[in-house]
Short mmCIF file of C-alpha atoms in Angstrom, two decimals:
data_model
loop_
_atom_site.label_atom_id
_atom_site.label_comp_id
_atom_site.label_asym_id
_atom_site.label_seq_id
_atom_site.Cartn_x
_atom_site.Cartn_y
_atom_site.Cartn_z
CA MET A 1 35.48 -63.67 45.48
CA ARG A 2 33.97 -61.82 42.83
CA LYS A 3 33.68 -57.93 43.32
CA ALA A 4 30.14 -56.85 43.29
CA PRO A 5 29.58 -54.79 39.92
CA ILE A 6 29.88 -50.91 40.63
CA GLU A 7 26.42 -49.16 40.08
CA PRO A 8 26.10 -45.78 38.38
CA PRO A 9 25.46 -43.36 40.61
CA PRO A 10 22.03 -41.77 40.35
CA ASP A 11 21.54 -38.50 38.40
CA LYS A 12 21.48 -35.82 40.66
CA LYS A 13 18.68 -33.77 40.72
CA GLY A 14 18.27 -30.12 41.50
CA HIS A 15 15.82 -29.00 44.11
CA LEU A 16 12.37 -28.88 43.13
CA CYS A 17 9.96 -26.17 43.87
CA PRO A 18 6.16 -26.81 45.07
CA PRO A 19 3.80 -26.30 42.23
CA SER A 20 2.18 -22.70 42.57
CA THR A 21 -1.42 -22.58 43.62
CA ALA A 22 -2.09 -19.14 42.32
CA THR A 23 -5.49 -18.40 40.06
CA HIS A 24 -4.37 -15.39 38.24
CA PRO A 25 -1.15 -14.43 36.76
CA LYS A 26 -0.52 -11.74 38.68
CA ASP A 27 0.58 -14.04 41.41
CA ARG A 28 3.11 -16.03 39.73
CA TRP A 29 6.79 -14.79 39.64
CA GLU A 30 7.27 -15.75 36.01
CA SER A 31 5.22 -12.56 35.25
CA LEU A 32 7.39 -10.33 36.57
CA PHE A 33 10.42 -12.01 35.44
CA VAL A 34 9.04 -11.64 31.90
CA TYR A 35 7.68 -7.96 32.21
CA SER A 36 10.91 -6.64 33.94
CA PHE A 37 12.79 -8.42 30.89
CA ILE A 38 10.43 -6.53 28.16
CA ILE A 39 10.75 -3.31 30.50
CA LYS A 40 14.91 -3.40 30.53
CA PHE A 41 15.82 -4.93 27.09
CA THR A 42 13.36 -3.88 24.75
CA GLN A 43 11.44 -1.01 23.76
CA LEU A 44 8.07 -2.69 23.28
CA ARG A 45 6.64 -0.80 26.15
CA GLY A 46 6.93 2.81 24.41
CA LYS A 47 5.83 1.01 20.57
CA VAL A 48 3.05 -1.23 21.60
CA ASP A 49 -0.50 0.59 21.97
CA GLY A 50 -1.92 -0.62 25.11
CA LEU A 51 1.22 -1.87 26.70
CA ASN A 52 1.55 0.33 29.66
CA SER A 53 1.31 -1.35 33.01
CA PRO A 54 1.89 -5.20 34.02
CA MET A 55 -1.99 -5.10 34.13
CA ASP A 56 -2.04 -4.67 30.48
CA PHE A 57 0.33 -7.74 30.24
CA GLU A 58 -1.65 -10.03 32.09
CA GLU A 59 -5.26 -8.96 30.27
CA ALA A 60 -2.89 -10.03 26.84
CA LEU A 61 -1.94 -13.13 28.45
CA LEU A 62 -5.41 -14.23 29.74
CA SER A 63 -6.93 -13.78 26.22
CA HIS A 64 -7.45 -16.75 24.29
CA GLU A 65 -7.68 -14.97 20.96
CA PRO A 66 -4.67 -13.36 19.13
CA HIS A 67 -3.72 -10.40 21.01
CA THR A 68 -1.96 -7.21 19.47
CA ILE A 69 0.29 -6.85 22.65
CA MET A 70 0.76 -10.59 22.87
CA THR A 71 1.85 -10.87 18.87
CA GLN A 72 4.50 -8.32 19.18
CA ILE A 73 6.05 -9.33 22.48
CA LEU A 74 6.55 -13.14 20.56
CA THR A 75 7.91 -11.27 17.57
CA ARG A 76 10.13 -9.66 19.81
CA PHE A 77 11.58 -12.40 21.20
CA VAL A 78 11.54 -14.94 18.18
CA LEU A 79 13.72 -11.80 16.08
CA ASN A 80 15.81 -11.81 19.32
CA LEU A 81 16.88 -15.17 18.82
CA LYS A 82 16.50 -15.83 15.19
CA PRO A 83 17.13 -12.41 13.20
CA GLY A 84 16.35 -13.40 10.07
CA THR A 85 12.70 -14.94 10.69
CA ARG A 86 10.15 -13.67 8.25
CA ASN A 87 6.71 -15.42 9.44
CA VAL A 88 5.95 -13.58 12.22
CA SER A 89 2.34 -12.31 11.42
CA THR A 90 -0.50 -13.13 13.87
CA ASP A 91 -1.70 -16.18 11.98
CA GLN A 92 1.82 -17.63 11.38
CA ILE A 93 3.81 -16.59 14.94
CA SER A 94 2.55 -20.10 16.65
CA SER A 95 4.10 -22.05 14.20
CA THR A 96 7.35 -19.85 13.84
CA LEU A 97 7.39 -20.40 17.93
CA SER A 98 6.85 -23.60 17.72
CA GLY A 99 10.09 -24.44 15.42
CA VAL A 100 11.98 -22.11 17.34
CA LEU A 101 11.47 -24.09 20.63
CA ALA A 102 11.79 -27.29 18.95
CA ASP A 103 15.59 -26.20 17.59
CA TYR A 104 16.37 -25.32 21.12
CA SER A 105 15.13 -28.56 22.66
CA LYS A 106 17.45 -30.53 20.53
CA SER A 107 20.43 -30.13 22.45
CA SER A 108 21.12 -31.23 25.88
CA GLU A 109 20.40 -28.02 27.83
CA ARG A 110 17.39 -28.47 30.17
CA THR A 111 14.99 -26.02 29.79
CA VAL A 112 11.39 -25.51 31.38
CA PHE A 113 10.01 -28.40 29.51
CA TRP A 114 12.40 -31.26 30.64
CA ASP A 115 10.78 -34.54 31.18
CA ASP A 116 13.24 -36.98 33.80
CA ASP A 117 11.58 -40.16 32.60
CA LEU A 118 12.39 -39.37 28.80
CA GLY A 119 15.49 -37.31 29.40
CA ILE A 120 14.45 -35.31 26.65
CA ASN A 121 12.75 -31.82 26.33
CA VAL A 122 8.81 -31.86 25.49
CA ASP A 123 7.39 -30.01 23.07
CA PRO A 124 5.42 -27.32 25.21
CA PHE A 125 2.64 -27.61 22.29
CA ARG A 126 1.99 -31.35 22.78
CA GLY A 127 -2.17 -31.80 23.10
CA VAL A 128 -2.52 -28.23 22.66
CA ASP A 129 -5.10 -27.60 19.58
CA GLY A 130 -5.57 -23.89 18.42
CA GLY A 131 -1.50 -22.99 18.81
CA PHE A 132 -0.50 -20.17 21.54
CA PHE A 133 -3.26 -18.37 21.45
CA ALA A 134 -5.32 -20.96 22.33
CA ALA A 135 -3.31 -22.87 25.24
CA ASP A 136 -4.15 -21.94 29.07
CA TRP A 137 -2.12 -19.30 30.69
CA ASP A 138 -0.14 -21.16 32.45
CA ILE A 139 1.26 -22.54 29.42
CA LYS A 140 1.79 -19.43 28.23
CA LEU A 141 3.49 -18.09 30.96
CA LYS A 142 6.16 -20.96 30.83
CA ILE A 143 6.72 -20.29 27.04
CA LEU A 144 7.67 -16.70 27.79
CA ARG A 145 9.83 -17.52 30.53
CA GLN A 146 11.51 -20.03 28.73
CA LEU A 147 11.83 -17.47 25.86
CA VAL A 148 13.64 -15.06 28.13
CA GLU A 149 16.38 -17.22 29.41
CA LEU A 150 17.24 -18.50 25.77
CA GLN A 151 17.57 -14.47 25.21
CA LEU A 152 19.54 -13.97 28.15
CA THR A 153 22.15 -17.37 26.94
CA HIS A 154 22.11 -16.91 23.11
CA SER A 155 20.68 -13.85 22.28
CA MET A 156 23.96 -11.48 20.81
CA VAL A 157 21.37 -8.38 21.17
CA VAL A 158 20.58 -9.08 24.70
CA LYS A 159 24.05 -10.36 25.65
CA SER A 160 25.82 -7.25 23.97
CA LEU A 161 23.60 -4.74 26.18
CA ILE A 162 24.69 -6.58 29.32
CA ASP A 163 28.64 -6.78 28.21
CA HIS A 164 28.33 -3.24 27.70
CA ALA A 165 26.34 -2.49 31.01
CA TRP A 166 29.29 -4.47 33.29
CA ALA A 167 32.22 -3.25 31.02
CA VAL A 168 32.99 -6.42 29.59
CA GLY A 169 35.12 -6.60 26.46
CA HIS A 170 36.05 -9.53 24.31
CA SER A 171 39.12 -9.80 22.72
CA LYS A 172 40.02 -12.48 20.06
CA HIS A 173 43.52 -12.75 20.19
CA LYS A 174 44.64 -13.95 23.79
CA LYS A 175 48.13 -12.14 23.06
CA LYS A 176 46.63 -9.00 23.28
CA GLU A 177 46.04 -7.12 26.17
CA PRO A 178 42.20 -6.92 27.21
CA ILE A 179 40.09 -4.00 25.83
CA GLU A 180 39.65 -1.50 28.86
CA VAL A 181 35.73 -0.54 28.42
CA PRO A 182 34.36 1.97 30.48
CA ILE A 183 31.52 1.59 32.99
CA PRO A 184 28.29 3.38 31.88
CA ASP A 185 26.96 6.30 33.66
CA PRO A 186 24.23 5.72 35.91
CA SER A 187 21.77 7.76 33.53
CA ASP A 188 22.48 5.51 30.95
CA PRO A 189 19.08 3.09 30.22
CA ASN A 190 21.69 0.45 29.64
CA SER A 191 23.68 1.21 32.64
CA ARG A 192 24.15 -1.50 35.34
CA ASP A 193 21.80 0.11 37.60
CA ASN A 194 18.99 0.23 35.25
CA LEU A 195 19.46 -3.40 33.56
CA SER A 196 19.62 -4.49 37.39
CA PHE A 197 16.77 -5.62 39.40
CA SER A 198 16.24 -5.57 42.90
CA PRO A 199 13.59 -5.41 45.61
CA ILE A 200 12.56 -1.60 46.80
CA GLY A 201 13.05 -2.63 50.17
CA GLN A 202 11.84 -5.47 52.79
CA ASP A 203 9.61 -5.01 56.19
CA SER A 204 10.57 -5.79 59.69
CA SER A 205 9.27 -9.81 58.79
CA ARG A 206 11.85 -9.72 56.14
CA LYS A 207 9.53 -9.92 53.31
CA ARG A 208 10.55 -8.46 50.08
CA TYR A 209 8.76 -5.69 48.22
CA TRP A 210 9.31 -5.62 44.27
CA ILE A 211 8.47 -2.73 41.89
CA VAL A 212 9.15 -2.93 38.40
CA ASP A 213 7.88 0.40 37.26
CA ASP A 214 6.00 3.69 37.74
CA SER A 215 2.67 2.07 38.26
CA PRO A 216 1.04 0.92 41.49
CA ARG A 217 1.88 -2.61 41.27
CA VAL A 218 3.78 -3.90 44.04
CA TYR A 219 4.62 -7.29 44.76
CA LEU A 220 5.23 -9.22 48.09
CA SER A 221 7.83 -12.21 48.30
CA THR A 222 9.67 -14.36 50.94
CA ASN A 223 13.18 -15.43 50.61
CA PRO A 224 13.37 -15.88 46.89
CA TRP A 225 16.71 -18.22 47.58
CA LYS A 226 14.35 -20.73 49.67
CA VAL A 227 12.24 -23.66 47.96
CA THR A 228 9.58 -22.66 49.83
CA SER A 229 9.59 -19.02 48.92
CA THR A 230 6.05 -17.89 48.17
CA PHE A 231 5.00 -14.96 45.48
CA GLN A 232 1.89 -12.61 45.40
CA THR A 233 0.73 -9.16 44.71
CA VAL A 234 -0.60 -6.71 47.12
CA SER A 235 -1.05 -3.59 45.39
CA SER A 236 -2.59 -2.72 41.71
CA THR A 237 -4.50 0.85 41.80
CA ARG A 238 -3.56 3.56 43.59
CA GLU A 239 -5.86 3.09 46.54
CA GLU A 240 -4.70 -0.54 47.53
CA TYR A 241 -1.13 1.30 46.97
CA VAL A 242 -2.08 3.91 49.81
CA ALA A 243 -3.61 1.17 52.05
CA LEU A 244 -0.46 -0.72 52.12
CA ILE A 245 1.84 2.50 53.06
CA GLU A 246 -0.92 3.00 55.99
CA LYS A 247 -0.58 -0.82 57.02
CA LEU A 248 3.15 -0.82 56.94
CA LYS A 249 3.07 2.63 59.08
CA ALA A 250 1.08 0.57 61.66
CA LEU A 251 3.22 -2.29 61.65
CA ALA A 252 6.50 -0.02 61.83
CA PRO A 253 8.32 0.05 65.22
CA THR A 254 8.16 3.17 66.96
CA LYS A 255 12.01 3.18 68.15
CA PRO A 256 13.95 1.15 65.78
CA LYS A 257 17.22 -0.88 66.97
CA LEU A 258 17.45 -3.55 65.07
CA LYS A 259 18.68 -3.58 61.37
CA VAL A 260 15.51 -5.03 59.91
CA GLU A 261 13.37 -2.53 61.72
CA HIS A 262 15.59 0.90 59.90
CA ALA A 263 14.75 -1.26 56.84
CA HIS A 264 11.09 -1.37 57.62
CA GLN A 265 11.12 2.75 58.15
CA ASN A 266 13.09 3.05 54.84
CA LEU A 267 10.53 1.04 52.74
CA VAL A 268 7.90 3.08 54.05
CA VAL A 269 9.84 6.57 53.40
CA ALA A 270 10.65 4.94 49.81
CA LEU A 271 6.77 4.04 49.02
CA GLU A 272 5.68 7.54 50.21
CA GLY A 273 7.62 9.04 47.91
CA ARG A 274 6.70 7.53 44.61
CA LEU A 275 2.83 8.82 45.25
CA GLU A 276 3.42 11.77 42.89
CA VAL A 277 5.79 9.54 40.24
CA ILE A 278 2.22 7.35 40.15
CA ASP A 279 0.33 10.39 39.86
CA LYS A 280 2.10 11.37 36.81
CA GLU A 281 2.28 7.71 35.33
CA PHE A 282 -1.52 7.31 35.67
CA ALA A 283 -2.22 10.84 33.48
CA ARG A 284 0.37 9.65 31.11
CA ILE A 285 -1.63 6.42 30.29
CA GLN A 286 -4.69 8.34 30.50
CA ARG A 287 -3.24 10.26 27.38
CA ALA A 288 -1.72 7.55 25.68
CA ARG A 289 -5.41 5.60 25.95
CA LYS A 290 -7.09 8.84 24.43
CA LYS A 291 -5.38 9.14 21.72
CA ALA A 292 -5.67 5.08 20.85
CA GLU A 293 -9.13 5.67 21.29
CA GLN A 294 -9.27 8.32 19.00
CA ARG A 295 -7.05 6.89 16.40
CA HIS A 296 -9.41 3.57 16.55
CA LEU A 297 -12.34 5.83 16.01
CA LEU A 298 -10.91 7.46 12.93
CA PHE A 299 -9.95 4.38 11.51
CA ALA A 300 -13.63 2.98 11.96
CA GLN A 301 -15.24 6.31 10.63
CA ALA A 302 -12.65 5.54 7.29
CA GLU A 303 -14.33 2.37 6.70
CA ILE A 304 -17.83 3.65 7.13
CA ARG A 305 -17.42 6.89 5.15
CA GLN A 306 -17.52 7.05 1.62
CA THR A 307 -14.93 9.36 -0.39
CA ARG A 308 -15.46 10.92 -3.53
CA THR A 309 -12.70 11.00 -6.17
CA ARG A 310 -12.33 13.04 -8.63
CA ARG A 311 -12.83 10.77 -11.54
CA GLN A 312 -15.55 7.98 -11.70
CA THR A 313 -14.42 4.15 -11.51
CA ARG A 314 -16.81 3.29 -14.11
CA ARG A 315 -16.12 4.10 -17.45
CA PRO A 316 -18.67 6.58 -19.59
CA ASP A 317 -20.98 4.93 -21.71
CA TYR A 318 -21.44 6.58 -25.20
CA VAL A 319 -24.90 6.16 -26.94
CA TYR A 320 -25.57 6.71 -30.34
CA TYR A 321 -29.23 8.09 -30.73
CA ASP A 322 -31.54 6.80 -33.39
CA ALA A 323 -35.37 7.32 -34.02
CA GLU A 324 -36.16 4.55 -31.75
CA ASN A 325 -35.16 6.27 -28.52
CA SER A 326 -37.13 9.44 -29.47
CA ASP A 327 -39.64 8.87 -26.84
CA ASN A 328 -37.41 8.68 -24.17
CA GLU A 329 -35.85 11.61 -25.33
CA ARG A 330 -39.24 14.22 -24.86
CA ASP A 331 -38.92 13.87 -21.30
CA GLY A 332 -35.99 15.82 -21.62
CA GLU A 333 -33.74 13.64 -19.34
CA TYR A 334 -31.22 10.81 -20.97
CA LYS A 335 -32.09 7.16 -20.02
CA TYR A 336 -29.51 4.00 -20.25
CA GLN A 337 -29.62 2.35 -23.60
CA GLU A 338 -29.09 -1.66 -23.22
CA ASN A 339 -26.81 -2.83 -25.99
CA ASN A 340 -28.85 -5.79 -27.93
CA LEU A 341 -26.46 -6.37 -30.58
CA SER A 342 -25.15 -10.10 -30.40
CA ALA A 343 -21.55 -10.93 -29.79
CA ASP A 344 -21.23 -11.50 -33.73
CA GLU A 345 -22.53 -8.36 -34.45
CA ASP A 346 -20.65 -6.30 -31.75
CA THR A 347 -17.53 -8.32 -33.17
CA ASP A 348 -18.04 -6.87 -36.95
CA PHE A 349 -18.88 -3.42 -35.08
CA MET A 350 -15.92 -2.79 -33.48
CA ASN A 351 -13.81 -3.90 -36.55
CA SER A 352 -15.94 -1.76 -38.90
CA ARG A 353 -15.38 1.01 -36.29
CA SER A 354 -11.63 0.73 -36.38
CA ASP A 355 -11.54 0.47 -40.16
CA THR A 356 -13.38 3.70 -40.43
CA ALA A 357 -11.62 5.21 -37.85
CA SER A 358 -8.08 4.46 -39.80
CA ALA A 359 -9.37 5.01 -43.16
CA THR A 360 -10.87 8.47 -42.55
CA THR A 361 -7.82 9.95 -40.15
CA GLY A 362 -7.13 13.96 -40.93
CA SER A 363 -10.57 14.40 -42.60
CA LYS A 364 -13.03 16.54 -40.61
CA ARG A 365 -15.99 14.48 -39.17
CA THR A 366 -19.62 15.50 -40.63
CA GLY A 367 -22.78 15.47 -38.88
CA THR A 368 -24.70 13.71 -41.69
CA ASP A 369 -21.98 10.93 -41.61
CA MET A 370 -22.49 9.54 -38.30
CA GLY A 371 -24.52 10.02 -35.04
CA ARG A 372 -23.53 12.23 -32.54
CA ARG A 373 -21.96 10.82 -29.63
CA ARG A 374 -23.00 11.77 -26.41
CA SER A 375 -21.59 10.74 -22.92
CA THR A 376 -23.87 9.51 -20.28
CA ARG A 377 -23.08 12.42 -17.94
CA THR A 378 -24.72 15.27 -20.18
CA ALA A 379 -28.57 16.04 -20.60
CA VAL A 380 -29.82 15.68 -24.21
CA VAL A 381 -30.58 18.67 -25.75
CA ASN A 382 -32.35 19.47 -29.02
CA SER A 383 -34.01 16.14 -29.54
CA SER A 384 -36.63 17.72 -31.90
CA ALA A 385 -34.43 18.37 -34.61
CA ARG A 386 -32.68 15.12 -34.09
CA ARG A 387 -36.10 13.55 -34.49
CA SER A 388 -36.98 15.19 -37.84
CA ALA A 389 -33.34 14.75 -39.48
CA ALA A 390 -33.66 10.81 -38.58
CA GLU A 391 -37.40 10.67 -39.90
CA ALA A 392 -36.19 12.50 -43.31
CA ASP A 393 -33.61 10.09 -43.92
CA PRO A 394 -33.24 7.07 -41.57
CA TRP A 395 -29.44 6.47 -42.79
CA THR A 396 -28.39 9.54 -41.05
CA GLN A 397 -28.01 7.96 -37.74
CA TRP A 398 -25.95 4.94 -39.14
CA ARG A 399 -23.39 4.12 -36.47
CA GLY A 400 -20.71 2.17 -38.76
CA GLU A 401 -21.99 -1.37 -38.52
CA ARG A 402 -22.32 -3.43 -41.80
CA ARG A 403 -25.34 -3.06 -43.77
CA SER A 404 -26.48 -5.16 -46.81
CA ALA A 405 -27.76 -3.97 -50.02
CA ARG A 406 -30.32 -6.22 -50.21
CA LEU A 407 -31.99 -3.99 -47.22
CA GLY A 408 -31.73 -1.07 -49.32
CA ALA A 409 -28.49 0.58 -47.50
CA PRO A 410 -26.62 3.14 -49.79
CA PRO A 411 -22.89 2.47 -51.16
CA GLU A 412 -21.03 4.44 -48.29
CA ALA A 413 -22.87 1.98 -45.75
CA GLN A 414 -21.58 -1.38 -47.32
CA LEU A 415 -18.36 -1.95 -45.69
CA ASP A 416 -17.64 -5.66 -46.66
CA GLU A 417 -14.78 -4.04 -48.78
CA PRO A 418 -13.08 -0.52 -48.61
CA PRO A 419 -14.25 1.72 -51.54
CA SER A 420 -12.45 1.89 -54.74
CA LYS A 421 -10.35 4.97 -55.48
CA ARG A 422 -9.65 6.31 -59.58
CA ALA A 423 -6.11 6.90 -59.81
CA ARG A 424 -4.91 10.42 -61.17
CA THR A 425 -3.54 10.25 -64.79
CA GLU A 426 -3.38 11.81 -67.62
CA ASP A 427 -6.69 11.29 -68.52
CA THR A 428 -8.30 12.83 -65.73
CA LEU A 429 -6.59 16.29 -66.66
CA SER A 430 -7.75 18.38 -69.70
CA VAL A 431 -7.39 22.04 -70.87
CA LYS A 432 -10.47 23.55 -72.14
CA SER A 433 -9.70 25.73 -75.57
CA GLY A 434 -9.69 29.45 -75.31
CA VAL A 435 -9.53 29.26 -71.41
CA SER A 436 -6.40 28.76 -68.98
CA ASP A 437 -7.90 27.11 -65.99
CA VAL A 438 -7.19 23.10 -66.01
CA VAL A 439 -9.93 20.73 -65.36
CA ILE A 440 -9.79 17.62 -62.62
CA ASP A 441 -11.72 14.97 -63.31
CA SER A 442 -14.62 15.04 -60.72
CA SER A 443 -14.99 11.58 -59.83
CA ILE A 444 -12.13 11.51 -57.30
CA ASP A 445 -13.57 12.30 -54.07
CA SER A 446 -12.39 15.23 -52.18
CA PRO A 447 -13.14 17.02 -49.15
CA VAL A 448 -15.06 20.61 -49.18
CA GLU A 449 -12.19 22.92 -50.46
CA GLN A 450 -12.30 26.60 -49.77
CA PRO A 451 -12.05 29.09 -52.81
CA LEU A 452 -8.37 30.45 -53.32
CA GLN A 453 -7.30 33.99 -51.89
CA VAL A 454 -5.27 35.34 -54.28
CA LYS A 455 -2.38 38.03 -53.16
CA HIS A 456 -2.95 41.50 -55.03
CA SER A 457 0.24 43.12 -53.31
CA GLY A 458 3.54 42.49 -52.70
CA ALA A 459 6.20 40.15 -54.18
CA ALA A 460 4.00 37.07 -54.77
CA VAL A 461 1.38 38.96 -56.55
CA VAL A 462 -0.22 37.16 -59.47
CA LYS A 463 0.18 38.81 -62.88
CA PRO A 464 -2.34 39.64 -65.20
CA THR A 465 -1.33 36.97 -67.65
CA GLU A 466 -1.23 34.03 -65.04
CA VAL A 467 -3.89 32.06 -63.56
CA ALA A 468 -3.91 31.16 -59.69
CA MET A 469 -4.57 27.00 -58.94
CA ASP A 470 -4.67 25.34 -56.06
CA GLN A 471 -2.92 22.33 -57.51
CA VAL A 472 -1.23 21.33 -61.03
CA ALA A 473 -0.71 17.76 -62.00
CA GLY A 474 2.94 16.19 -60.59
CA ARG A 475 2.77 18.80 -57.84
CA LYS A 476 1.33 18.39 -54.46
CA LYS A 477 -1.58 20.48 -52.77
CA SER A 478 -0.60 22.87 -49.64
CA ARG A 479 -2.94 25.20 -47.80
CA PHE A 480 0.12 27.53 -47.72
CA TRP A 481 0.48 28.13 -51.34
CA TYR A 482 -0.66 28.37 -54.77
CA TYR A 483 0.13 28.19 -58.26
CA ALA A 484 0.44 30.74 -60.86
CA VAL A 485 0.08 29.39 -64.05
CA GLU A 486 0.33 31.44 -67.36
CA PRO A 487 -0.68 29.45 -70.69
CA LEU A 488 1.29 30.25 -74.13
CA PRO A 489 -0.21 30.39 -77.66
CA THR A 490 -0.18 26.89 -78.28
CA PRO A 491 -2.94 24.49 -79.55
CA PRO A 492 -4.68 23.03 -76.46
CA VAL A 493 -3.57 19.57 -76.13
CA ALA A 494 -3.46 17.35 -72.90
CA VAL A 495 -1.18 18.57 -70.24
CA GLN A 496 1.42 15.92 -68.79
CA ALA A 497 2.63 17.75 -66.06
CA ASN A 498 3.36 21.03 -65.09
CA GLU A 499 6.87 21.69 -63.60
CA GLY A 500 6.66 24.62 -60.70
CA VAL A 501 8.80 27.56 -61.50
CA ASN A 502 10.58 30.31 -59.37
CA PRO A 503 8.26 33.48 -58.26
CA ARG A 504 10.22 35.44 -61.37
CA GLY A 505 8.23 33.91 -63.94
CA ALA A 506 11.19 32.22 -65.86
CA GLY A 507 9.22 28.59 -67.04
CA SER A 508 11.15 25.41 -68.17
CA ASP A 509 10.55 23.86 -71.31
CA PHE A 510 9.32 20.14 -71.88
CA THR A 511 7.92 17.69 -74.32
CA SER A 512 5.73 14.72 -74.53
CA SER A 513 6.65 11.30 -75.38
CA GLU A 514 4.18 11.90 -78.30
CA SER A 515 5.27 13.46 -81.77
CA THR A 516 2.45 16.51 -80.64
CA ALA A 517 4.26 19.30 -79.05
CA VAL A 518 3.71 20.14 -75.82
CA PRO A 519 2.48 23.66 -74.80
CA ARG A 520 4.98 25.52 -72.64
CA LEU A 521 3.45 27.47 -69.68
CA GLU A 522 5.40 29.88 -67.74
CA GLY A 523 4.12 30.27 -63.99
CA SER A 524 5.19 31.16 -60.34
CA LEU A 525 4.94 29.23 -57.09
CA SER A 526 3.00 31.86 -54.87
CA PRO A 527 2.30 31.49 -50.87
CA ALA A 528 -1.11 31.82 -49.96
CA PRO A 529 -2.39 33.12 -46.82
CA PRO A 530 -3.55 31.06 -44.23
CA SER A 531 -7.60 30.51 -44.17
CA ILE A 532 -9.20 31.39 -41.22
CA ASP A 533 -11.32 28.30 -41.31
CA GLU A 534 -8.57 25.82 -41.70
CA ASP A 535 -6.73 24.58 -38.88
#
């Protein structure tokens, strides 16, 4: 006889809780589970604006648009699981969350989204358009519950808090004795009493009452260890909280004998003792909401208000006046002039401006060479005098652009090539007969010179036989000194280069390359007092 094949044992399935019929997150135990984890293992309640009670959490959960509270909660949960995650902004948190859940769903560990028929964890975002925030509140609540369970199992931050509260010390080497960790004091926020969560009491019918914070929210449930356990909210406001206390008082036995009857009386006493704490929590929430409203109002006003800065963002436009805008100047008010130059003329104008500025470095700008430069932020003055000067000579308002000789432009307005300069040579210098001064060729351009101020006292006084000169051939000119030259009684010939001598009058002889003798001059280098007009 053949033995019958041995069939594999069927997979053992855990007990399945009946689906919930709740129409609001407040009647689901997952809401209490997630919010209690936020209170005990994170600091979001004190840092996120608006997260002050379970009602605020439920309001963010019901929103179908990105909510600040929900975004901060998801960011904290993701960072606890993946500390190096960066894409946690509002527009990227949904895709980041999907990737984190996909990583933990690859393992054989069963999650909330386990499919018995397929034998794998399915994607919770399958069939959901718009990501996490566009999903129904039931899907959101399941995802948050799964994130909390993953943190309690895999997050090193959360596991370290639990080990600290229960005084668990991990030793790497088994040969060594385990490290003794002291149990935290009950006043420590991370102590065992503060991290554990138990009902505040039960009534005579063995129903549990749960409280998670100092708000008037009270949850009611039957035995949580049974599959048929129910869960609902019985109080959310102070009025409902007081009404719940009066109802429990009415159901309390007059003469308690059993253990459950004593527990009922203890529950009433515990609820009555929280009234003062609830009032203080209400006052704190009102202050926090008032500060948040003021902050948002200031932000809104800052967006509308136009602030004035010290400096204008637009650069001032400088305009060079000519005879064409004289009609606009009669009103005593400046008007903006459009630049009518073409692109080529504008480029040539800027090039000529830069060449002129570099060629005239160090010289003073006169009123007749170029037009006056004025800013758009100043008023126009003396317009009549400017009009008369422009009518007398139209080239006084020349602005530096290239002008052709065919149009009658003067030589200084023709900038096709730089003006030629005549070199200073021996031919340009001559000594007049019978006169002891040196004449310099007048063809060389030079700025307006101030008359010499000769000293008549002191060590640098000019002798009666000497002549003061501002410059001689071969020596540079300066406003801080002048040259004292003493001619010798010799025939007047061309001077090659006079060497400056010491102030005591000891001259130096020199001869020319030609056969004609060169006169010997005795002179002194005397400092000239600084002129008041020159800077």
